[in-house]
Coordinates of C-alpha atoms in Angstrom, one line a residue:
Chain A
M1 CA 126.9 85.1 125.4
G2 CA 123.9 83.5 123.6
K3 CA 123.4 83.5 119.9
V4 CA 120.6 85.9 118.9
L5 CA 120.7 85.1 115.2
E6 CA 122.1 82.1 113.5
L7 CA 122.2 81.2 109.8
E8 CA 123.3 77.8 108.7
N9 CA 124.2 77.0 105.1
V10 CA 121.5 79.3 103.6
H11 CA 121.0 78.9 99.9
K12 CA 118.8 81.1 97.7
A13 CA 118.5 81.3 93.9
Y14 CA 116.2 83.6 91.9
K15 CA 114.4 82.4 88.8
L16 CA 115.3 84.4 85.7
G17 CA 112.0 85.2 84.0
F18 CA 110.1 82.3 82.4
I19 CA 113.3 80.3 81.7
L20 CA 113.8 77.7 84.3
K21 CA 117.4 78.7 84.8
K22 CA 118.2 80.0 88.3
K23 CA 120.7 82.5 89.4
P24 CA 122.2 81.7 92.8
V25 CA 122.3 84.7 95.1
L26 CA 123.3 83.1 98.4
K27 CA 125.6 80.1 98.2
G28 CA 125.7 78.5 101.7
V29 CA 125.7 81.6 103.9
S30 CA 126.5 80.7 107.6
F31 CA 127.2 83.1 110.5
H32 CA 125.9 84.0 113.9
V33 CA 125.3 87.2 115.8
N34 CA 126.0 87.2 119.5
E35 CA 123.8 88.9 122.1
G36 CA 124.7 92.5 122.8
E37 CA 127.1 93.1 119.9
I38 CA 127.0 95.3 116.9
F39 CA 127.5 93.0 114.0
G40 CA 128.6 94.5 110.7
Y41 CA 127.5 92.8 107.4
L42 CA 129.7 94.0 104.7
G43 CA 129.7 93.6 101.0
P44 CA 129.7 95.4 97.7
N45 CA 126.4 96.1 95.9
G46 CA 124.7 92.9 94.6
A47 CA 126.7 90.7 97.0
G48 CA 123.5 89.3 98.7
K49 CA 123.3 91.5 101.8
T50 CA 119.6 92.5 101.3
T51 CA 118.7 89.0 100.2
T52 CA 120.2 87.6 103.4
I53 CA 118.2 90.2 105.5
K54 CA 115.0 89.3 103.6
C55 CA 115.6 85.6 104.3
I56 CA 116.0 86.4 108.0
L57 CA 112.7 88.4 108.0
N58 CA 110.8 85.8 106.0
L59 CA 110.2 88.2 103.2
I60 CA 111.8 85.6 100.9
F61 CA 112.2 81.9 101.6
P62 CA 115.6 80.2 101.4
D63 CA 115.9 77.2 99.1
S64 CA 117.7 75.4 101.8
G65 CA 119.4 76.0 105.2
R66 CA 118.2 77.1 108.5
I67 CA 117.7 80.5 110.2
T68 CA 117.0 80.9 113.9
I69 CA 116.2 84.1 115.7
F70 CA 116.4 83.8 119.5
G71 CA 116.5 80.0 119.0
E72 CA 113.1 80.1 117.2
D73 CA 112.7 79.1 113.5
S74 CA 112.5 82.3 111.4
L75 CA 109.5 80.9 109.5
R76 CA 107.3 81.6 112.6
P77 CA 106.0 85.1 113.0
R78 CA 106.6 84.8 116.7
A79 CA 110.4 84.8 115.9
R80 CA 110.0 88.4 114.8
Q81 CA 108.3 89.5 118.1
K82 CA 111.5 91.0 119.4
V83 CA 113.0 92.2 116.1
G84 CA 113.0 95.8 114.7
F85 CA 113.8 96.4 111.0
L86 CA 114.8 99.4 108.9
P87 CA 114.9 98.6 105.2
E88 CA 117.3 100.1 102.7
N89 CA 115.6 103.2 101.1
P90 CA 112.6 102.9 103.3
Y91 CA 109.2 103.0 101.6
F92 CA 106.2 103.9 103.6
Y93 CA 102.6 104.9 103.2
D94 CA 103.3 108.4 102.0
Y95 CA 99.8 109.7 102.7
L96 CA 100.4 109.3 106.5
T97 CA 102.0 111.9 108.6
G98 CA 105.1 110.9 110.7
R99 CA 102.9 110.7 113.8
E100 CA 100.2 108.6 112.1
F101 CA 102.8 106.4 110.6
L102 CA 104.3 105.5 114.0
A103 CA 100.7 105.1 115.4
F104 CA 99.9 102.6 112.7
Y105 CA 103.0 100.4 113.5
A106 CA 102.4 100.8 117.2
D107 CA 98.9 99.4 116.7
L108 CA 100.2 96.5 114.7
L109 CA 102.6 95.7 117.5
G110 CA 99.8 95.8 120.0
I111 CA 100.9 99.1 121.7
H112 CA 97.8 101.2 122.4
G113 CA 96.5 104.1 124.4
Q114 CA 98.7 106.3 126.6
L115 CA 101.7 104.0 126.2
R116 CA 101.5 104.5 122.4
E117 CA 101.4 108.3 122.7
E118 CA 104.4 108.3 125.1
K119 CA 106.4 106.0 122.8
I120 CA 105.7 108.0 119.7
K121 CA 106.7 111.2 121.5
Y122 CA 109.9 109.6 122.8
F123 CA 111.0 108.1 119.5
L124 CA 110.2 111.2 117.5
K125 CA 112.5 113.1 119.8
L126 CA 115.2 110.3 119.7
V127 CA 115.4 110.5 115.9
G128 CA 115.0 114.3 115.8
M129 CA 111.7 114.4 113.9
E130 CA 109.5 116.2 116.4
R131 CA 109.1 119.2 114.1
A132 CA 108.2 117.2 111.0
A133 CA 105.9 114.9 112.9
D134 CA 102.7 116.3 111.4
L135 CA 103.9 116.5 107.9
Q136 CA 102.9 113.8 105.3
L137 CA 105.7 111.3 104.6
R138 CA 105.5 112.3 100.9
K139 CA 107.1 115.6 101.9
Y140 CA 110.0 114.0 103.7
S141 CA 113.5 113.9 102.3
R142 CA 115.3 110.6 102.1
G143 CA 117.2 111.3 105.3
M144 CA 114.0 112.2 107.1
L145 CA 112.4 108.9 105.9
Q146 CA 115.5 107.1 107.3
R147 CA 115.0 108.7 110.6
I148 CA 111.3 108.0 110.9
G149 CA 112.0 104.5 109.7
L150 CA 114.5 104.0 112.5
A151 CA 111.8 105.2 115.0
Q152 CA 109.4 102.6 113.6
A153 CA 112.0 99.9 113.9
L154 CA 112.6 100.7 117.6
L155 CA 108.9 101.0 118.6
N156 CA 108.5 97.5 120.1
D157 CA 111.7 97.8 122.1
P158 CA 113.3 95.1 120.1
A159 CA 116.2 92.9 121.4
L160 CA 117.6 92.6 117.8
V161 CA 117.6 95.6 115.5
I162 CA 118.3 94.9 111.8
L163 CA 119.4 97.9 109.8
D164 CA 119.9 97.6 106.1
E165 CA 122.2 100.4 104.8
P166 CA 120.9 102.8 107.5
M167 CA 123.2 105.7 106.8
G168 CA 122.7 105.7 103.0
G169 CA 120.8 108.9 102.7
L170 CA 122.2 110.9 105.6
D171 CA 124.4 113.9 105.7
P172 CA 127.6 113.8 107.8
I173 CA 125.8 115.2 110.9
G174 CA 122.9 112.7 110.4
R175 CA 125.4 109.9 110.1
K176 CA 127.1 110.8 113.3
E177 CA 123.7 111.0 115.1
F178 CA 122.8 107.6 113.7
R179 CA 126.0 106.1 114.9
D180 CA 125.4 107.5 118.4
I181 CA 121.9 106.0 118.4
I182 CA 123.3 102.6 117.3
V183 CA 126.0 102.7 120.0
N184 CA 123.4 103.7 122.6
L185 CA 121.3 100.7 121.5
K186 CA 124.2 98.5 122.3
K187 CA 124.6 100.2 125.7
E188 CA 120.9 99.4 126.4
G189 CA 121.8 95.7 125.8
K190 CA 120.3 95.4 122.4
T191 CA 121.9 93.5 119.5
V192 CA 122.4 95.3 116.3
F193 CA 122.8 93.8 112.9
L194 CA 124.1 96.4 110.5
S195 CA 124.5 95.9 106.8
S196 CA 126.5 98.5 104.9
H197 CA 129.1 99.2 102.3
I198 CA 130.2 102.4 104.1
L199 CA 133.3 100.9 105.7
Q200 CA 134.1 103.7 108.1
D201 CA 130.8 103.3 109.8
I202 CA 131.3 99.6 110.3
E203 CA 134.9 100.1 111.4
M204 CA 133.9 102.7 113.9
I205 CA 131.1 101.0 115.7
C206 CA 131.0 97.2 114.9
D207 CA 132.4 94.5 117.2
R208 CA 132.3 91.7 114.7
V209 CA 131.9 91.6 111.0
A210 CA 131.1 89.2 108.2
I211 CA 132.1 90.0 104.6
I212 CA 129.9 88.7 101.9
L213 CA 131.0 88.6 98.2
A214 CA 129.0 87.1 95.4
G215 CA 126.8 85.2 97.8
E216 CA 129.5 83.7 99.9
I217 CA 130.9 84.7 103.3
I218 CA 134.6 85.1 102.6
N219 CA 135.7 86.3 106.1
Q220 CA 134.2 86.8 109.5
G221 CA 135.4 87.5 113.0
Y222 CA 136.3 90.2 115.5
L223 CA 137.4 93.5 113.9
G224 CA 140.7 93.3 116.0
D225 CA 141.5 89.9 114.6
L226 CA 140.7 90.9 111.0
I227 CA 142.7 94.2 111.1
S228 CA 146.4 93.8 111.9
E229 CA 148.1 96.5 113.9
K230 CA 151.1 96.4 111.5
V231 CA 152.1 99.8 110.0
L232 CA 151.6 99.5 106.2
F233 CA 153.4 102.7 105.4
T234 CA 154.0 106.2 106.7
E235 CA 152.6 109.3 105.1
V236 CA 155.0 112.3 105.5
I237 CA 154.2 115.8 104.4
I238 CA 157.3 117.8 103.9
G239 CA 157.7 121.6 103.2
G240 CA 160.6 123.4 101.5
V241 CA 162.4 120.5 99.9
P242 CA 161.9 119.4 96.3
A243 CA 160.3 115.9 95.8
A244 CA 163.3 114.7 93.7
E245 CA 165.5 114.6 96.8
F246 CA 163.4 111.8 98.3
S247 CA 163.0 109.6 95.2
H248 CA 165.2 106.8 96.7
L249 CA 163.4 106.9 100.1
G250 CA 159.8 106.6 99.1
E251 CA 157.0 107.2 96.7
S252 CA 156.1 110.9 96.1
V253 CA 152.3 110.9 95.9
S254 CA 151.7 114.5 95.2
T255 CA 153.2 118.0 95.3
S256 CA 151.4 121.2 95.9
G257 CA 153.4 124.5 96.1
D258 CA 156.5 123.6 98.0
R259 CA 154.8 120.7 99.9
V260 CA 155.4 117.1 99.1
L261 CA 153.4 114.1 100.2
L262 CA 155.7 111.1 100.6
K263 CA 154.7 107.5 101.1
V264 CA 157.5 105.7 103.0
F265 CA 157.1 101.9 103.2
E266 CA 160.1 100.9 105.3
E267 CA 160.2 102.1 108.9
E268 CA 164.0 102.5 109.0
K269 CA 163.9 104.9 106.1
I270 CA 161.8 107.4 108.1
D271 CA 164.8 108.6 110.1
R272 CA 166.7 109.1 106.8
V273 CA 163.8 111.2 105.5
I274 CA 163.9 113.4 108.7
N275 CA 167.6 113.8 108.4
L276 CA 167.4 114.8 104.8
V277 CA 164.7 117.4 105.6
Q278 CA 166.9 118.9 108.3
Q279 CA 169.9 119.0 106.0
N280 CA 167.9 120.9 103.4
K281 CA 166.5 123.2 106.0
G282 CA 163.0 122.1 105.2
K283 CA 160.3 121.1 107.7
I284 CA 158.1 118.2 108.5
I285 CA 154.5 119.3 108.4
S286 CA 153.0 115.9 109.4
L287 CA 154.0 112.3 109.9
L288 CA 151.3 109.7 109.9
P289 CA 151.7 105.9 110.2
R290 CA 148.9 104.1 108.3
T291 CA 147.8 100.8 109.8
E292 CA 145.6 98.4 107.9
T293 CA 142.0 99.4 107.7
L294 CA 138.9 97.4 107.0
E295 CA 138.8 99.1 103.7
D296 CA 142.2 97.6 102.8
I297 CA 141.1 94.1 103.7
F298 CA 137.9 94.6 101.9
V299 CA 139.5 95.9 98.7
N300 CA 142.1 93.1 98.8
M301 CA 139.4 90.5 99.1
V302 CA 137.3 91.8 96.3
K303 CA 140.4 92.0 94.1
N304 CA 141.5 88.5 95.0
Q305 CA 138.0 87.1 94.2
Chain B
M1 CA 93.5 93.6 116.3
K2 CA 96.3 93.5 113.7
I3 CA 93.7 92.7 111.1
T4 CA 91.6 95.7 112.2
T5 CA 94.7 98.0 112.0
I6 CA 95.5 96.9 108.5
A7 CA 91.8 97.1 107.5
L8 CA 91.5 100.6 108.7
N9 CA 94.7 101.7 107.0
T10 CA 93.4 100.1 103.8
F11 CA 90.2 102.1 104.2
K12 CA 92.2 105.2 104.7
E13 CA 94.2 104.5 101.5
A14 CA 91.1 103.7 99.5
K15 CA 89.4 106.9 100.6
R16 CA 92.2 108.7 98.8
D17 CA 91.7 106.9 95.6
R18 CA 90.3 109.2 92.9
V19 CA 88.7 106.3 91.1
L20 CA 86.3 105.9 93.9
Y21 CA 84.9 109.4 93.5
L22 CA 84.9 109.2 89.8
L23 CA 82.8 106.1 89.9
F24 CA 80.5 107.6 92.5
F25 CA 80.0 110.6 90.2
F26 CA 79.0 108.2 87.4
V27 CA 76.5 106.4 89.6
A28 CA 74.9 109.7 90.5
V29 CA 74.7 110.6 86.8
C30 CA 73.2 107.2 85.9
L31 CA 70.6 107.5 88.7
L32 CA 69.6 110.9 87.5
F33 CA 69.6 109.6 83.9
S34 CA 67.1 106.9 84.9
R35 CA 64.7 109.6 85.9
F36 CA 64.8 111.1 82.4
L37 CA 64.7 107.7 80.8
A38 CA 61.5 107.1 82.7
L39 CA 60.0 110.2 81.2
L40 CA 60.4 108.7 77.7
T41 CA 58.8 105.4 78.7
V42 CA 55.3 104.4 78.2
G43 CA 53.9 102.4 81.1
D44 CA 55.4 102.0 84.6
R45 CA 58.0 104.7 84.9
V46 CA 59.0 103.7 88.5
K47 CA 60.1 100.3 87.2
I48 CA 62.5 101.9 84.8
I49 CA 64.0 104.0 87.6
K50 CA 64.4 101.0 89.9
D51 CA 65.8 98.8 87.1
V52 CA 68.4 101.3 85.9
G53 CA 69.2 102.4 89.5
L54 CA 69.9 98.8 90.7
A55 CA 71.9 98.0 87.6
S56 CA 74.0 101.1 88.1
I57 CA 74.8 100.3 91.7
S58 CA 75.7 96.7 90.7
L59 CA 77.9 97.7 87.8
F60 CA 79.8 100.6 89.4
G61 CA 80.1 98.7 92.7
M62 CA 81.7 95.9 90.6
L63 CA 84.1 98.3 89.0
M64 CA 85.1 99.7 92.4
A65 CA 85.8 96.2 93.7
I66 CA 87.8 95.3 90.7
L67 CA 89.7 98.5 90.1
M68 CA 90.7 99.0 93.8
G69 CA 90.9 95.3 94.7
T70 CA 93.4 94.4 92.0
G71 CA 95.8 97.1 93.2
L72 CA 95.5 96.2 96.9
V73 CA 98.4 93.8 97.3
Y74 CA 100.3 94.7 94.2
K75 CA 100.7 98.3 95.3
E76 CA 102.2 97.2 98.7
I77 CA 104.7 95.0 96.9
D78 CA 105.5 97.5 94.1
K79 CA 106.0 100.4 96.6
K80 CA 107.8 98.0 98.9
T81 CA 105.7 99.1 101.9
I82 CA 105.2 95.4 102.5
F83 CA 108.8 95.0 103.7
T84 CA 108.3 96.8 106.9
L85 CA 104.8 95.5 107.4
L86 CA 105.6 91.8 107.1
S87 CA 108.8 92.2 109.1
K88 CA 106.5 92.7 112.1
P89 CA 105.2 89.6 113.9
I90 CA 102.1 89.2 111.7
H91 CA 100.9 86.3 109.6
R92 CA 100.6 86.8 105.8
A93 CA 97.0 85.6 106.2
E94 CA 96.3 88.4 108.7
F95 CA 97.6 90.9 106.2
L96 CA 95.4 89.6 103.4
L97 CA 92.4 89.4 105.5
G98 CA 93.0 93.0 106.7
K99 CA 93.3 94.2 103.2
F100 CA 90.1 92.4 102.2
L101 CA 88.1 93.7 105.1
G102 CA 89.4 97.3 104.5
L103 CA 88.1 97.2 101.0
V104 CA 84.8 95.6 102.0
L105 CA 84.3 98.4 104.5
T106 CA 85.0 101.0 101.7
I107 CA 82.6 99.3 99.4
F108 CA 80.0 99.0 102.1
I109 CA 80.1 102.7 102.8
M110 CA 80.0 103.5 99.0
T111 CA 77.0 101.2 98.6
V112 CA 75.2 102.9 101.5
L113 CA 75.9 106.3 99.8
M114 CA 74.8 105.1 96.4
T115 CA 71.6 103.6 98.0
A116 CA 70.9 106.9 99.7
V117 CA 71.1 108.8 96.4
F118 CA 69.0 106.2 94.7
M119 CA 66.3 106.1 97.4
L120 CA 66.1 109.9 97.4
I121 CA 65.5 110.0 93.6
L122 CA 62.9 107.2 93.9
F123 CA 61.2 109.0 96.8
L124 CA 61.1 112.2 94.9
H125 CA 59.3 110.4 92.2
T126 CA 56.9 108.2 94.1
F127 CA 56.7 109.9 97.5
A128 CA 56.9 106.4 99.0
V129 CA 59.7 104.1 100.3
D130 CA 60.1 100.7 98.9
W131 CA 62.0 98.7 101.5
K132 CA 62.2 95.6 99.3
I133 CA 64.8 97.5 97.2
L134 CA 67.2 97.3 100.1
L135 CA 67.0 93.5 99.9
A136 CA 68.2 93.5 96.3
I137 CA 71.0 96.0 97.2
L138 CA 72.0 93.7 100.2
Y139 CA 72.6 90.9 97.8
I140 CA 74.4 93.2 95.3
F141 CA 76.7 93.9 98.3
F142 CA 77.3 90.2 98.9
E143 CA 78.2 89.9 95.2
L144 CA 80.6 92.8 95.6
C145 CA 82.3 91.1 98.6
L146 CA 82.8 88.0 96.4
M147 CA 84.2 90.2 93.6
T148 CA 86.6 91.9 96.1
A149 CA 87.9 88.4 97.0
V150 CA 88.3 87.6 93.3
A151 CA 90.3 90.8 92.7
L152 CA 92.4 90.2 95.8
L153 CA 93.2 86.7 94.7
F154 CA 94.4 87.8 91.3
S155 CA 96.3 90.7 92.8
T156 CA 98.4 88.3 94.9
F157 CA 100.2 87.0 91.8
T158 CA 99.8 89.4 88.9
T159 CA 99.8 93.0 87.8
P160 CA 96.7 95.2 88.2
I161 CA 95.9 95.3 84.5
L162 CA 95.9 91.5 84.1
A163 CA 94.2 91.0 87.4
S164 CA 91.4 93.4 86.3
L165 CA 91.0 91.5 83.0
Y166 CA 90.8 88.2 84.9
S167 CA 88.4 89.6 87.4
L168 CA 86.2 91.0 84.6
A169 CA 86.2 87.6 82.9
F170 CA 85.2 86.0 86.2
Y171 CA 82.3 88.5 86.5
L172 CA 81.1 87.8 82.9
I173 CA 81.4 84.0 83.3
G174 CA 79.6 84.3 86.7
H175 CA 76.7 86.1 85.1
L176 CA 76.4 83.7 82.1
S177 CA 77.0 80.4 83.8
W178 CA 73.3 80.0 84.6
S179 CA 72.8 79.1 81.0
L180 CA 74.8 76.0 81.6
E181 CA 72.1 74.9 84.1
M182 CA 69.5 75.4 81.3
L183 CA 71.7 73.3 79.0
I184 CA 72.1 70.5 81.6
K185 CA 68.3 70.1 81.6
K186 CA 68.2 69.7 77.8
V187 CA 71.2 67.3 77.4
K188 CA 70.5 63.6 77.7
S189 CA 72.1 61.9 80.7
G190 CA 75.6 60.6 80.1
A191 CA 79.2 61.7 80.1
G192 CA 78.3 65.1 78.5
R193 CA 75.8 65.9 81.2
V194 CA 78.2 64.9 83.9
A195 CA 80.9 67.2 82.4
L196 CA 78.5 70.1 82.2
R197 CA 77.4 69.5 85.8
V198 CA 81.1 69.6 86.9
L199 CA 81.7 72.7 84.9
Y200 CA 78.7 74.4 86.4
T201 CA 79.7 73.5 89.9
V202 CA 83.2 74.9 89.5
L203 CA 82.3 78.1 87.7
P204 CA 80.8 80.8 89.8
D205 CA 77.1 81.6 89.4
L206 CA 76.7 85.3 90.3
E207 CA 73.1 85.2 89.2
N208 CA 72.4 83.7 92.6
F209 CA 72.7 87.3 94.0
N210 CA 70.5 88.8 91.4
F211 CA 67.1 89.7 92.9
K212 CA 66.6 92.8 90.8
T213 CA 63.8 91.4 88.6
E214 CA 61.9 90.1 91.6
V215 CA 62.1 93.4 93.4
V216 CA 61.4 95.6 90.4
H217 CA 58.3 93.6 89.3
N218 CA 57.3 92.9 92.9
L219 CA 57.5 89.1 92.5
P220 CA 57.6 86.8 95.6
I221 CA 61.1 85.8 96.7
P222 CA 61.3 82.4 98.5
G223 CA 63.1 82.6 101.8
K224 CA 64.9 79.4 101.0
L225 CA 66.4 81.0 97.9
L226 CA 67.7 83.9 99.9
G227 CA 69.3 81.5 102.5
V228 CA 71.0 79.4 99.8
S229 CA 72.3 82.5 98.0
F230 CA 73.7 83.9 101.2
I231 CA 75.5 80.6 102.1
Y232 CA 76.7 80.3 98.5
G233 CA 78.2 83.8 98.8
V234 CA 79.9 83.1 102.2
V235 CA 81.4 79.8 101.1
Y236 CA 82.6 81.0 97.7
T237 CA 84.2 84.1 99.2
A238 CA 85.9 82.1 101.9
F239 CA 87.1 79.7 99.3
L240 CA 88.6 82.5 97.2
L241 CA 90.3 84.1 100.3
L242 CA 91.8 80.7 101.3
L243 CA 93.1 80.3 97.7
A244 CA 94.6 83.8 97.9
M245 CA 96.3 83.0 101.3
L246 CA 97.7 79.8 99.8
V247 CA 99.2 81.7 96.9
F248 CA 100.5 84.4 99.1
R249 CA 101.9 82.2 101.8
R250 CA 105.1 81.2 100.1
R251 CA 105.6 84.2 97.8
D252 CA 109.0 85.8 97.7
F253 CA 109.2 89.6 97.9
V254 CA 112.3 90.3 95.9

């Protein structure tokens, strides 16, 4: 599996106004993205996610370090030949209609004539924007801009698709559709670089992740390696038994009516909980073992830093 | 091809700019006003119409170039449209050149429209067509191209308001620098004269494009002067664009 994108020790600092003092934003970022995978780039707001992406796309220049796309130095425009990009909060020429907008980018990418029309039609359908195609972008909602933006990113049939917070402005249905599109891109053999702070999305679809915090990569690897299968605790919802009965077995999180939500940390105590419920003629409504999630890892790391 | 696409999009954007139509309205008013001004004049009324007309085209053309040119790149950065644009495999130089050509195309069309109105008013007064006027307007257009490059250069690194002020200063200096040439002739040779000569070479001389007097008063225009002015315009514009590209080449879009 070849490396599609590689960053080696990338540093970037922004100047603060007229004062010569510089604020470091990226402090030696290194990671690589393998061919054909969905790579999640995770970090809280202000961690340096967008700055990293801008460095990759040559919108800002790193102070030091090296970035290669398909083995080509990212400073060369040719390196971006097979790259598609959807920015966070996409901003586009709002006086163009959706169709004109795609035509403009197709022209820029050297796609003309019949092929251009076919591609526009295909991608409008893919992102579900056929009906709004002849509406000016100024009349689009944020979710619609996100969709047309994705179409724009895919026009040149890119081998690497870079998406910066792609699901930010979408409703739950939209997010599911976007996830499906991203998974399909992987099936087509494309590599996807996805930056997000919505952990569920990353957990659901990404193969590998890198976590960035305050400009430094603090962890990276396969999701399976990062998340342990160990059961952290078991959530038990019990009906008909007062919460006080379980105080020695676990932590009662909430009660509503005659229902109790109990957090049991030791596995051997679960049987005792079940026995106690049966003795009190109550019932177990649900029993859910909770394994570690990406969110747990993420929150722990942020806390530790 | 990429340059053409950006240029056509810039033209499309410029067409939507209300400033353009406002300025065009003022040109039309000025041209009409010249007709009334002529009525108050003793002597050659046609000369007044020609003089005011050419000056209006030059002045409002310059305002178009500055007001729209200074916003060209700034708007793309401010509205963040540049992010998706430059993430495509295009050179920053291609982007700038596209923007420049798009605005030059807009100004060309506006100049043609202004000229049409002007020629019509003149024709209604004289019932004759003076083709020499077109020569003066052609050189006004060359000057406007240069001013567009000036505005574009400033717009690559500063806000539209400051860029407009700088461009205006450039325009004023450009139209007054000829007096340095007069001064050079009067100063004795020495360090002072050399310094003046250097200053005159560096500063723009926009009077090179001014053939209004010759055309209005029907004076002969030497072919050599036209040639030199044309080359001066091309070289200076190319120099400004190159400078803009150099500034823009390593700029971070935060």
